[in-house]
Tab-separated table of C-alpha atoms in Angstrom:
chain	number	residue	atom	x	y	z
A	1	MET	CA	22.067	8.477	50.711
A	2	ALA	CA	25.429	8.786	48.987
A	3	THR	CA	24.689	5.723	46.863
A	4	SER	CA	21.320	7.161	45.894
A	5	ALA	CA	22.889	10.498	44.912
A	6	VAL	CA	25.540	8.784	42.781
A	7	ALA	CA	22.878	6.678	41.070
A	8	ARG	CA	20.806	9.796	40.376
A	9	GLU	CA	23.777	11.613	38.834
A	10	THR	CA	24.521	8.535	36.706
A	11	VAL	CA	20.944	8.484	35.412
A	12	PHE	CA	21.070	12.213	34.618
A	13	ALA	CA	24.373	11.755	32.779
A	14	LEU	CA	22.891	8.937	30.712
A	15	ARG	CA	19.851	11.074	29.913
A	16	ARG	CA	22.045	13.929	28.754
A	17	GLN	CA	24.040	11.535	26.560
A	18	ILE	CA	20.850	10.110	25.033
A	19	ALA	CA	19.541	13.619	24.420
A	20	LYS	CA	22.793	14.531	22.682
A	21	ILE	CA	22.567	11.470	20.438
A	22	GLU	CA	18.920	12.147	19.579
A	23	GLY	CA	19.624	15.821	18.911
A	24	THR	CA	17.520	17.028	21.854
A	25	LEU	CA	18.936	19.699	24.124
A	26	PRO	CA	19.539	18.385	27.655
A	27	GLU	CA	17.822	21.331	29.318
A	28	ARG	CA	14.584	20.430	27.557
A	29	LEU	CA	14.470	17.220	29.563
A	30	GLN	CA	14.073	19.177	32.768
A	31	ALA	CA	10.763	19.994	34.394
A	32	PRO	CA	8.812	22.881	32.841
A	33	ALA	CA	8.978	26.197	34.632
A	34	GLY	CA	6.177	26.642	37.126
A	35	ALA	CA	5.448	22.914	37.402
A	36	PRO	CA	5.661	21.127	40.792
A	37	VAL	CA	9.015	19.643	41.725
A	38	ASP	CA	7.700	16.099	41.798
A	39	ALA	CA	5.796	16.379	38.497
A	40	PRO	CA	8.476	14.817	36.278
A	41	ARG	CA	8.631	11.736	38.547
A	42	ASN	CA	5.331	10.581	37.071
A	43	PRO	CA	5.740	10.214	33.274
A	44	THR	CA	1.957	10.099	32.807
A	45	ALA	CA	1.341	13.311	34.749
A	46	ASP	CA	-0.819	15.857	32.999
A	47	VAL	CA	1.074	19.101	32.432
A	48	THR	CA	-1.122	21.828	30.989
A	49	PRO	CA	0.204	24.639	28.781
A	50	LYS	CA	-0.644	27.261	31.423
A	51	ASN	CA	2.139	25.921	33.646
A	52	ILE	CA	4.800	26.431	30.972
A	53	THR	CA	6.535	29.754	30.472
A	54	PRO	CA	9.384	29.102	27.945
A	55	LYS	CA	8.449	29.491	24.306
A	56	ASN	CA	10.941	27.050	22.862
A	57	LEU	CA	9.853	23.855	24.579
A	58	THR	CA	9.457	20.818	22.372
A	59	ILE	CA	7.641	17.590	23.091
A	60	VAL	CA	10.175	14.978	24.191
A	61	ARG	CA	7.815	12.512	25.844
A	62	ARG	CA	4.080	12.605	26.207
A	63	GLY	CA	2.973	14.632	29.188
A	64	LEU	CA	6.415	16.101	29.902
A	65	ALA	CA	6.420	19.311	27.866
A	66	VAL	CA	4.110	21.093	25.481
A	67	ALA	CA	5.322	22.898	22.366
A	68	PRO	CA	3.945	26.207	21.061
A	69	PRO	CA	1.536	25.995	18.113
A	70	ASP	CA	4.099	27.330	15.597
A	71	ALA	CA	6.615	24.576	16.385
A	72	PHE	CA	4.928	22.122	14.005
A	73	VAL	CA	3.915	21.903	10.372
A	74	ARG	CA	0.265	20.982	10.786
A	75	THR	CA	-1.154	19.029	7.856
A	76	GLY	CA	-4.771	19.842	8.672
A	77	ALA	CA	-5.664	16.140	8.912
A	78	GLU	CA	-6.819	15.799	12.501
A	79	GLY	CA	-5.944	12.127	12.843
A	80	LEU	CA	-2.381	12.446	11.601
A	81	ASP	CA	-1.681	15.679	13.512
A	82	THR	CA	-3.003	14.137	16.719
A	83	ALA	CA	-0.915	11.015	16.235
A	84	LEU	CA	2.197	13.165	15.697
A	85	SER	CA	1.387	15.260	18.808
A	86	GLY	CA	0.739	18.363	16.742
A	87	GLY	CA	2.267	17.660	13.326
A	88	LEU	CA	5.702	17.400	11.813
A	89	PRO	CA	8.392	19.293	13.759
A	90	LYS	CA	9.250	22.495	11.938
A	91	ALA	CA	12.847	22.917	13.124
A	92	ALA	CA	14.007	19.344	12.591
A	93	LEU	CA	14.982	16.698	10.077
A	94	SER	CA	11.954	14.728	8.844
A	95	GLU	CA	12.326	11.572	6.768
A	96	ILE	CA	9.810	10.807	4.034
A	97	HIS	CA	10.357	7.313	2.718
A	98	GLY	CA	9.197	5.728	-0.531
A	99	ALA	CA	9.568	1.957	-0.597
A	100	ALA	CA	9.811	1.648	-4.397
A	101	THR	CA	10.820	3.793	-7.348
A	102	ARG	CA	7.198	4.025	-8.465
A	103	ASP	CA	6.452	5.904	-5.226
A	104	ALA	CA	8.805	8.767	-6.143
A	105	GLY	CA	5.934	10.834	-7.537
A	106	ALA	CA	3.841	10.370	-4.398
A	107	VAL	CA	6.780	11.280	-2.164
A	108	ALA	CA	7.524	14.407	-4.202
A	109	GLY	CA	3.864	15.436	-4.234
A	110	PHE	CA	3.565	15.018	-0.473
A	111	VAL	CA	6.663	17.077	0.302
A	112	LEU	CA	5.512	19.793	-2.099
A	113	SER	CA	2.222	19.854	-0.205
A	114	LEU	CA	4.153	20.357	3.037
A	115	VAL	CA	6.146	23.162	1.423
A	116	SER	CA	2.884	24.774	0.341
A	117	LEU	CA	1.669	24.692	3.961
A	118	ILE	CA	4.943	26.231	5.158
A	119	LEU	CA	4.784	29.055	2.612
A	120	LYS	CA	1.143	29.622	3.508
A	121	GLN	CA	1.995	30.179	7.176
A	122	GLY	CA	5.193	32.191	6.927
A	123	PRO	CA	7.183	34.385	4.541
A	124	ARG	CA	7.383	33.155	0.977
A	125	LEU	CA	11.079	32.351	0.928
A	126	PRO	CA	12.704	30.118	-1.697
A	127	VAL	CA	13.015	26.353	-1.244
A	128	LEU	CA	16.137	24.400	-2.201
A	129	TRP	CA	15.777	20.865	-3.623
A	130	ILE	CA	19.065	18.920	-3.599
A	131	GLY	CA	19.726	15.616	-5.326
A	132	THR	CA	22.197	13.684	-7.384
A	133	ALA	CA	22.095	13.324	-11.152
A	134	GLU	CA	20.826	9.770	-10.683
A	135	ILE	CA	17.793	11.000	-8.760
A	136	PHE	CA	16.682	13.568	-11.307
A	137	ARG	CA	17.380	11.197	-14.192
A	138	GLU	CA	15.216	8.500	-12.607
A	139	ALA	CA	12.350	10.548	-11.118
A	140	GLY	CA	12.509	13.767	-13.160
A	141	PHE	CA	11.803	17.349	-12.113
A	142	PRO	CA	8.511	18.881	-10.926
A	143	TYR	CA	6.353	20.502	-13.598
A	144	ALA	CA	6.412	24.293	-13.261
A	145	THR	CA	2.771	24.815	-14.246
A	146	GLY	CA	1.630	22.158	-11.799
A	147	LEU	CA	3.619	23.769	-8.980
A	148	HIS	CA	1.574	26.940	-9.215
A	149	ARG	CA	-1.802	25.335	-9.874
A	150	LEU	CA	-1.701	22.530	-7.293
A	151	PHE	CA	0.543	23.952	-4.578
A	152	GLY	CA	0.633	27.721	-5.067
A	153	ILE	CA	4.422	27.644	-5.479
A	154	GLU	CA	5.919	30.004	-8.001
A	155	PRO	CA	8.492	28.325	-10.281
A	156	GLU	CA	11.190	30.803	-9.256
A	157	GLN	CA	10.690	29.877	-5.598
A	158	LEU	CA	11.855	26.292	-6.101
A	159	LEU	CA	15.616	26.040	-6.624
A	160	PHE	CA	17.366	22.839	-7.697
A	161	SER	CA	20.918	21.719	-6.975
A	162	GLU	CA	22.122	18.707	-8.961
A	163	ALA	CA	25.247	17.231	-7.382
A	164	PRO	CA	27.527	14.789	-9.206
A	165	ARG	CA	28.106	12.676	-6.078
A	166	LEU	CA	26.253	11.867	-2.889
A	167	LEU	CA	29.059	13.417	-0.843
A	168	ASP	CA	28.540	16.729	-2.651
A	169	ALA	CA	24.781	16.551	-2.111
A	170	LEU	CA	25.233	15.987	1.636
A	171	TRP	CA	27.674	18.903	1.885
A	172	THR	CA	25.277	21.198	0.018
A	173	ALA	CA	22.396	20.145	2.265
A	174	GLU	CA	24.414	20.811	5.437
A	175	GLU	CA	25.396	24.268	4.260
A	176	ALA	CA	21.859	25.098	3.137
A	177	ALA	CA	20.263	23.788	6.346
A	178	ARG	CA	21.958	26.510	8.389
A	179	MET	CA	20.581	29.319	6.216
A	180	THR	CA	17.560	31.260	7.425
A	181	ALA	CA	16.984	32.720	3.951
A	182	LEU	CA	15.365	29.438	2.844
A	183	ALA	CA	11.895	28.296	3.812
A	184	ALA	CA	12.887	24.621	3.671
A	185	VAL	CA	15.589	22.293	2.368
A	186	ILE	CA	14.773	19.060	0.516
A	187	LEU	CA	17.404	16.347	0.135
A	188	GLU	CA	16.452	13.430	-2.107
A	189	ILE	CA	18.513	10.246	-1.881
A	190	ARG	CA	18.103	7.018	-3.826
A	191	GLY	CA	18.758	3.621	-2.284
A	192	SER	CA	20.609	2.993	0.968
A	193	PRO	CA	24.064	4.546	0.565
A	194	GLN	CA	26.663	3.966	3.230
A	195	ARG	CA	27.419	7.683	3.646
A	196	LEU	CA	23.858	8.402	4.738
A	197	ASP	CA	24.442	7.233	8.305
A	198	LEU	CA	23.619	8.470	11.783
A	199	THR	CA	26.492	10.955	11.762
A	200	ALA	CA	25.361	12.647	8.542
A	201	THR	CA	21.717	12.828	9.609
A	202	ARG	CA	22.651	14.163	13.060
A	203	ARG	CA	24.464	17.057	11.424
A	204	LEU	CA	21.445	17.815	9.262
A	205	HIS	CA	19.121	17.624	12.261
A	206	ALA	CA	21.358	19.911	14.338
A	207	ARG	CA	21.579	22.484	11.524
A	208	ALA	CA	17.787	22.437	11.119
A	209	GLN	CA	17.294	23.013	14.847
A	210	SER	CA	19.788	25.868	14.868
A	211	ALA	CA	18.230	27.654	11.875
A	212	GLY	CA	14.643	26.913	12.850
A	213	ARG	CA	13.876	25.590	9.366
A	214	PRO	CA	12.682	22.133	8.281
A	215	VAL	CA	14.885	19.727	6.359
A	216	PHE	CA	13.042	16.983	4.489
A	217	LEU	CA	14.996	13.829	3.681
A	218	LEU	CA	13.360	12.034	0.766
A	219	ARG	CA	14.353	8.370	0.593
A	220	GLN	CA	13.616	6.768	-2.764
A	221	ALA	CA	13.635	2.960	-3.035
A	222	GLY	CA	15.726	2.455	0.095
A	223	GLU	CA	15.585	0.265	3.148
A	224	PRO	CA	14.465	1.786	6.484
A	225	GLU	CA	17.675	2.487	8.374
A	226	PRO	CA	18.471	4.279	11.648
A	227	THR	CA	18.610	8.056	11.198
A	228	ALA	CA	18.507	11.044	13.515
A	229	ALA	CA	15.141	12.174	12.117
A	230	PRO	CA	12.541	12.299	14.918
A	231	VAL	CA	9.766	11.322	12.474
A	232	ARG	CA	9.758	8.934	9.541
A	233	LEU	CA	6.728	8.775	7.252
A	234	VAL	CA	6.307	6.007	4.680
A	235	LEU	CA	4.486	7.269	1.579
A	236	SER	CA	2.694	5.580	-1.277
A	237	ALA	CA	0.032	6.631	-3.753
A	238	ALA	CA	-3.602	5.994	-2.830
A	239	PRO	CA	-6.472	5.564	-5.305
A	240	SER	CA	-8.127	8.875	-6.095
A	241	ALA	CA	-11.858	9.112	-5.570
A	242	PRO	CA	-14.134	10.359	-8.383
A	243	ARG	CA	-14.568	14.090	-8.654
A	244	GLU	CA	-17.458	15.415	-6.608
A	245	THR	CA	-20.232	17.395	-8.316
A	246	ILE	CA	-23.619	18.711	-7.255
A	247	ALA	CA	-25.256	15.611	-8.731
A	248	GLY	CA	-22.790	13.304	-6.986
A	249	PRO	CA	-19.532	11.589	-7.971
A	250	LEU	CA	-18.633	12.028	-11.638
A	251	ALA	CA	-18.176	8.601	-13.178
A	252	GLY	CA	-14.811	7.961	-14.810
A	253	SER	CA	-13.218	11.114	-13.407
A	254	ILE	CA	-10.077	11.493	-11.309
A	255	GLY	CA	-10.407	13.474	-8.117
A	256	ARG	CA	-7.869	14.989	-5.772
A	257	PRO	CA	-4.391	13.523	-5.264
A	258	ALA	CA	-4.408	10.981	-2.445
A	259	PHE	CA	-1.597	9.567	-0.322
A	260	THR	CA	-1.280	6.629	2.011
A	261	VAL	CA	0.797	7.854	4.965
A	262	SER	CA	2.223	5.433	7.519
A	263	ILE	CA	4.095	6.516	10.637
A	264	GLY	CA	7.222	4.406	10.457
A	265	LYS	CA	9.055	6.070	13.360
A	266	SER	CA	8.207	8.745	15.888
A	267	ARG	CA	9.396	9.586	19.391
A	268	THR	CA	5.941	10.590	20.523
A	269	ALA	CA	3.509	8.635	18.329
A	270	LEU	CA	2.492	5.047	17.844
A	271	PRO	CA	2.593	3.424	14.379
A	272	GLY	CA	-0.471	4.211	12.312
A	273	GLN	CA	-1.726	4.552	8.744
A	274	PHE	CA	-3.800	7.355	7.233
A	275	THR	CA	-5.183	8.218	3.806
A	276	LEU	CA	-4.913	11.911	2.991
A	277	GLU	CA	-6.311	13.908	0.100
A	278	TRP	CA	-4.681	17.154	-0.973
A	279	ASN	CA	-7.104	19.999	-1.608
A	280	PRO	CA	-5.373	22.291	-4.139
A	281	ASP	CA	-7.987	25.036	-3.691
A	282	GLU	CA	-7.760	25.307	0.092
A	283	ARG	CA	-4.073	24.287	0.190
A	284	SER	CA	-4.694	21.730	2.939
A	285	PHE	CA	-4.992	18.001	3.579
A	286	GLU	CA	-8.232	16.204	4.274
A	287	GLU	CA	-8.326	12.787	5.862
A	288	ARG	CA	-10.297	10.074	4.129
A	289	ARG	CA	-11.754	7.845	6.822
A	290	ALA	CA	-12.753	4.227	6.392
A	291	GLY	CA	-16.427	4.963	7.049
A	292	GLU	CA	-16.440	7.771	4.478
A	293	ARG	CA	-15.207	5.726	1.552
A	294	ARG	CA	-16.766	7.042	-1.618
A	295	VAL	CA	-18.572	4.729	-3.991
A	296	ARG	CA	-16.687	4.078	-7.194
A	297	GLN	CA	-18.623	3.502	-10.393
A	298	GLU	CA	-17.143	0.755	-12.485
A	299	PRO	CA	-16.592	1.679	-16.156
A	300	ALA	CA	-18.840	0.051	-18.717
A	301	ALA	CA	-17.486	-3.192	-20.097
A	302	ASN	CA	-16.328	-3.080	-23.712
A	303	PRO	CA	-17.596	-6.252	-25.484
A	304	VAL	CA	-15.179	-5.804	-28.395
A	305	PRO	CA	-11.437	-5.884	-27.746
A	306	VAL	CA	-9.559	-2.832	-28.909
A	307	VAL	CA	-6.745	-4.942	-30.368
A	308	SER	CA	-7.308	-8.530	-31.447
A	309	ALA	CA	-5.343	-11.214	-29.655
A	310	SER	CA	-2.082	-12.339	-31.207
A	311	ARG	CA	-2.328	-15.680	-33.036
A	312	ARG	CA	0.041	-17.957	-34.878
A	313	GLY	CA	-1.062	-17.243	-38.447
A	314	LYS	CA	0.548	-18.261	-41.703
A	315	ASP	CA	1.562	-14.675	-42.503
A	316	PRO	CA	3.252	-13.249	-39.404
A	317	ALA	CA	4.178	-9.587	-39.309
A	318	PRO	CA	7.735	-8.854	-40.465
A	319	ALA	CA	10.323	-7.911	-37.876
A	320	SER	CA	10.535	-4.175	-37.301
A	321	GLY	CA	13.738	-2.457	-38.358
A	322	ALA	CA	15.224	1.008	-38.160
A	323	VAL	CA	12.519	3.532	-39.044
A	324	LEU	CA	13.215	7.206	-39.689
A	325	ALA	CA	10.514	9.839	-39.267
A	326	PHE	CA	11.852	11.920	-42.157
A	327	ALA	CA	13.984	10.836	-45.027
A	328	ALA	CA	17.402	12.447	-44.830
A	329	VAL	CA	18.855	14.315	-47.785
A	330	GLY	CA	20.799	11.886	-49.887
A	331	SER	CA	19.365	8.874	-48.032
A	332	PRO	CA	20.767	5.488	-49.044
A	333	ALA	CA	18.901	3.310	-51.450
A	334	ALA	CA	16.647	0.474	-50.331
A	335	GLY	CA	18.592	-2.431	-48.926
A	336	ASP	CA	21.609	-0.381	-47.870
A	337	GLN	CA	22.622	-0.267	-44.225
A	338	PRO	CA	21.956	3.066	-42.471
A	339	SER	CA	24.854	5.078	-41.255
A	340	PRO	CA	25.784	4.905	-37.546
A	341	GLY	CA	24.137	8.290	-36.943
A	342	GLU	CA	20.824	7.006	-38.334
A	343	ARG	CA	20.596	3.843	-36.252
A	344	ALA	CA	17.889	3.534	-33.622
A	345	ALA	CA	18.844	5.141	-30.331
A	346	HIS	CA	17.963	2.044	-28.315
A	347	ARG	CA	20.622	0.011	-30.135
A	348	ARG	CA	23.429	2.098	-28.657
A	349	PRO	CA	24.898	1.130	-25.299
A	350	ARG	CA	23.532	3.361	-22.543
A	351	ARG	CA	26.151	5.435	-20.802
A	352	ALA	CA	26.271	4.777	-17.085
A	353	GLY	CA	27.561	8.242	-16.230
């Protein structure tokens, strides 16, 4: 009996240590209030919400605890929400990963859609977007008019913080994650920097849990690495279907924005892939199923090429030189070299900083 008790205490100590590493409170691993004593011994036991009295329970394993409806950011796509056991956790760090630089627009559009859902459910608080100068120089900033039209976000609600170094961006994100005056915090990182490790992401996850606000970690062109985020979604752009009309799909048109969402990591879900369309009128996602694939009309073939193919003729085009849109006052005569200020911009060495 003594050996069994010691072994049980050792297992409980290991569970508490694992919960601390994962950012889960140890008391949430205990049996729900009102449930039978032997219920947690069977991990596949069915625990219904009526047996649970606390309001702050979070799903740790399937069938162990049930979270309240407002604990998740529900996308509205039934398949993805079911796979994630309700949606993305609201008070947690969520990682949204783009495999290549060309996916930066899809990643930004998806997180803005999530922010639109958050603002739709709760108070319209400001959102802070944090990144380094390299991020904003490479991927740019969101378009203010598009924010309001596609996502219902007012331009003054989205705040930007451009940090000179990654260390400064991480510090700003940690300080902002503890604030309850923000609806969400977005941290965009490029590549796989060494400072973005388990320790840094655990601090962000703990601050998000304490404040009850989501923190979205946008990974641009980086390798999947271990983080403390309970959920990692891999994003890429999906082909948009033609715009629907009363007469049917409009040929040659571009419909709603579409995303290919893959569950890269989740503590409660199995890996899966979904195609979501963002409805800017309803401010919600709609899942595009394989059996509901819309028919695309191929554009009419053009029998005449727009530009003739390049050929090795006897009179090749002369090499292009420095061309000015407007002649400067007192411009040099023909044949003279332009001044250094009039040279083409692409001939100058690009500054790395």
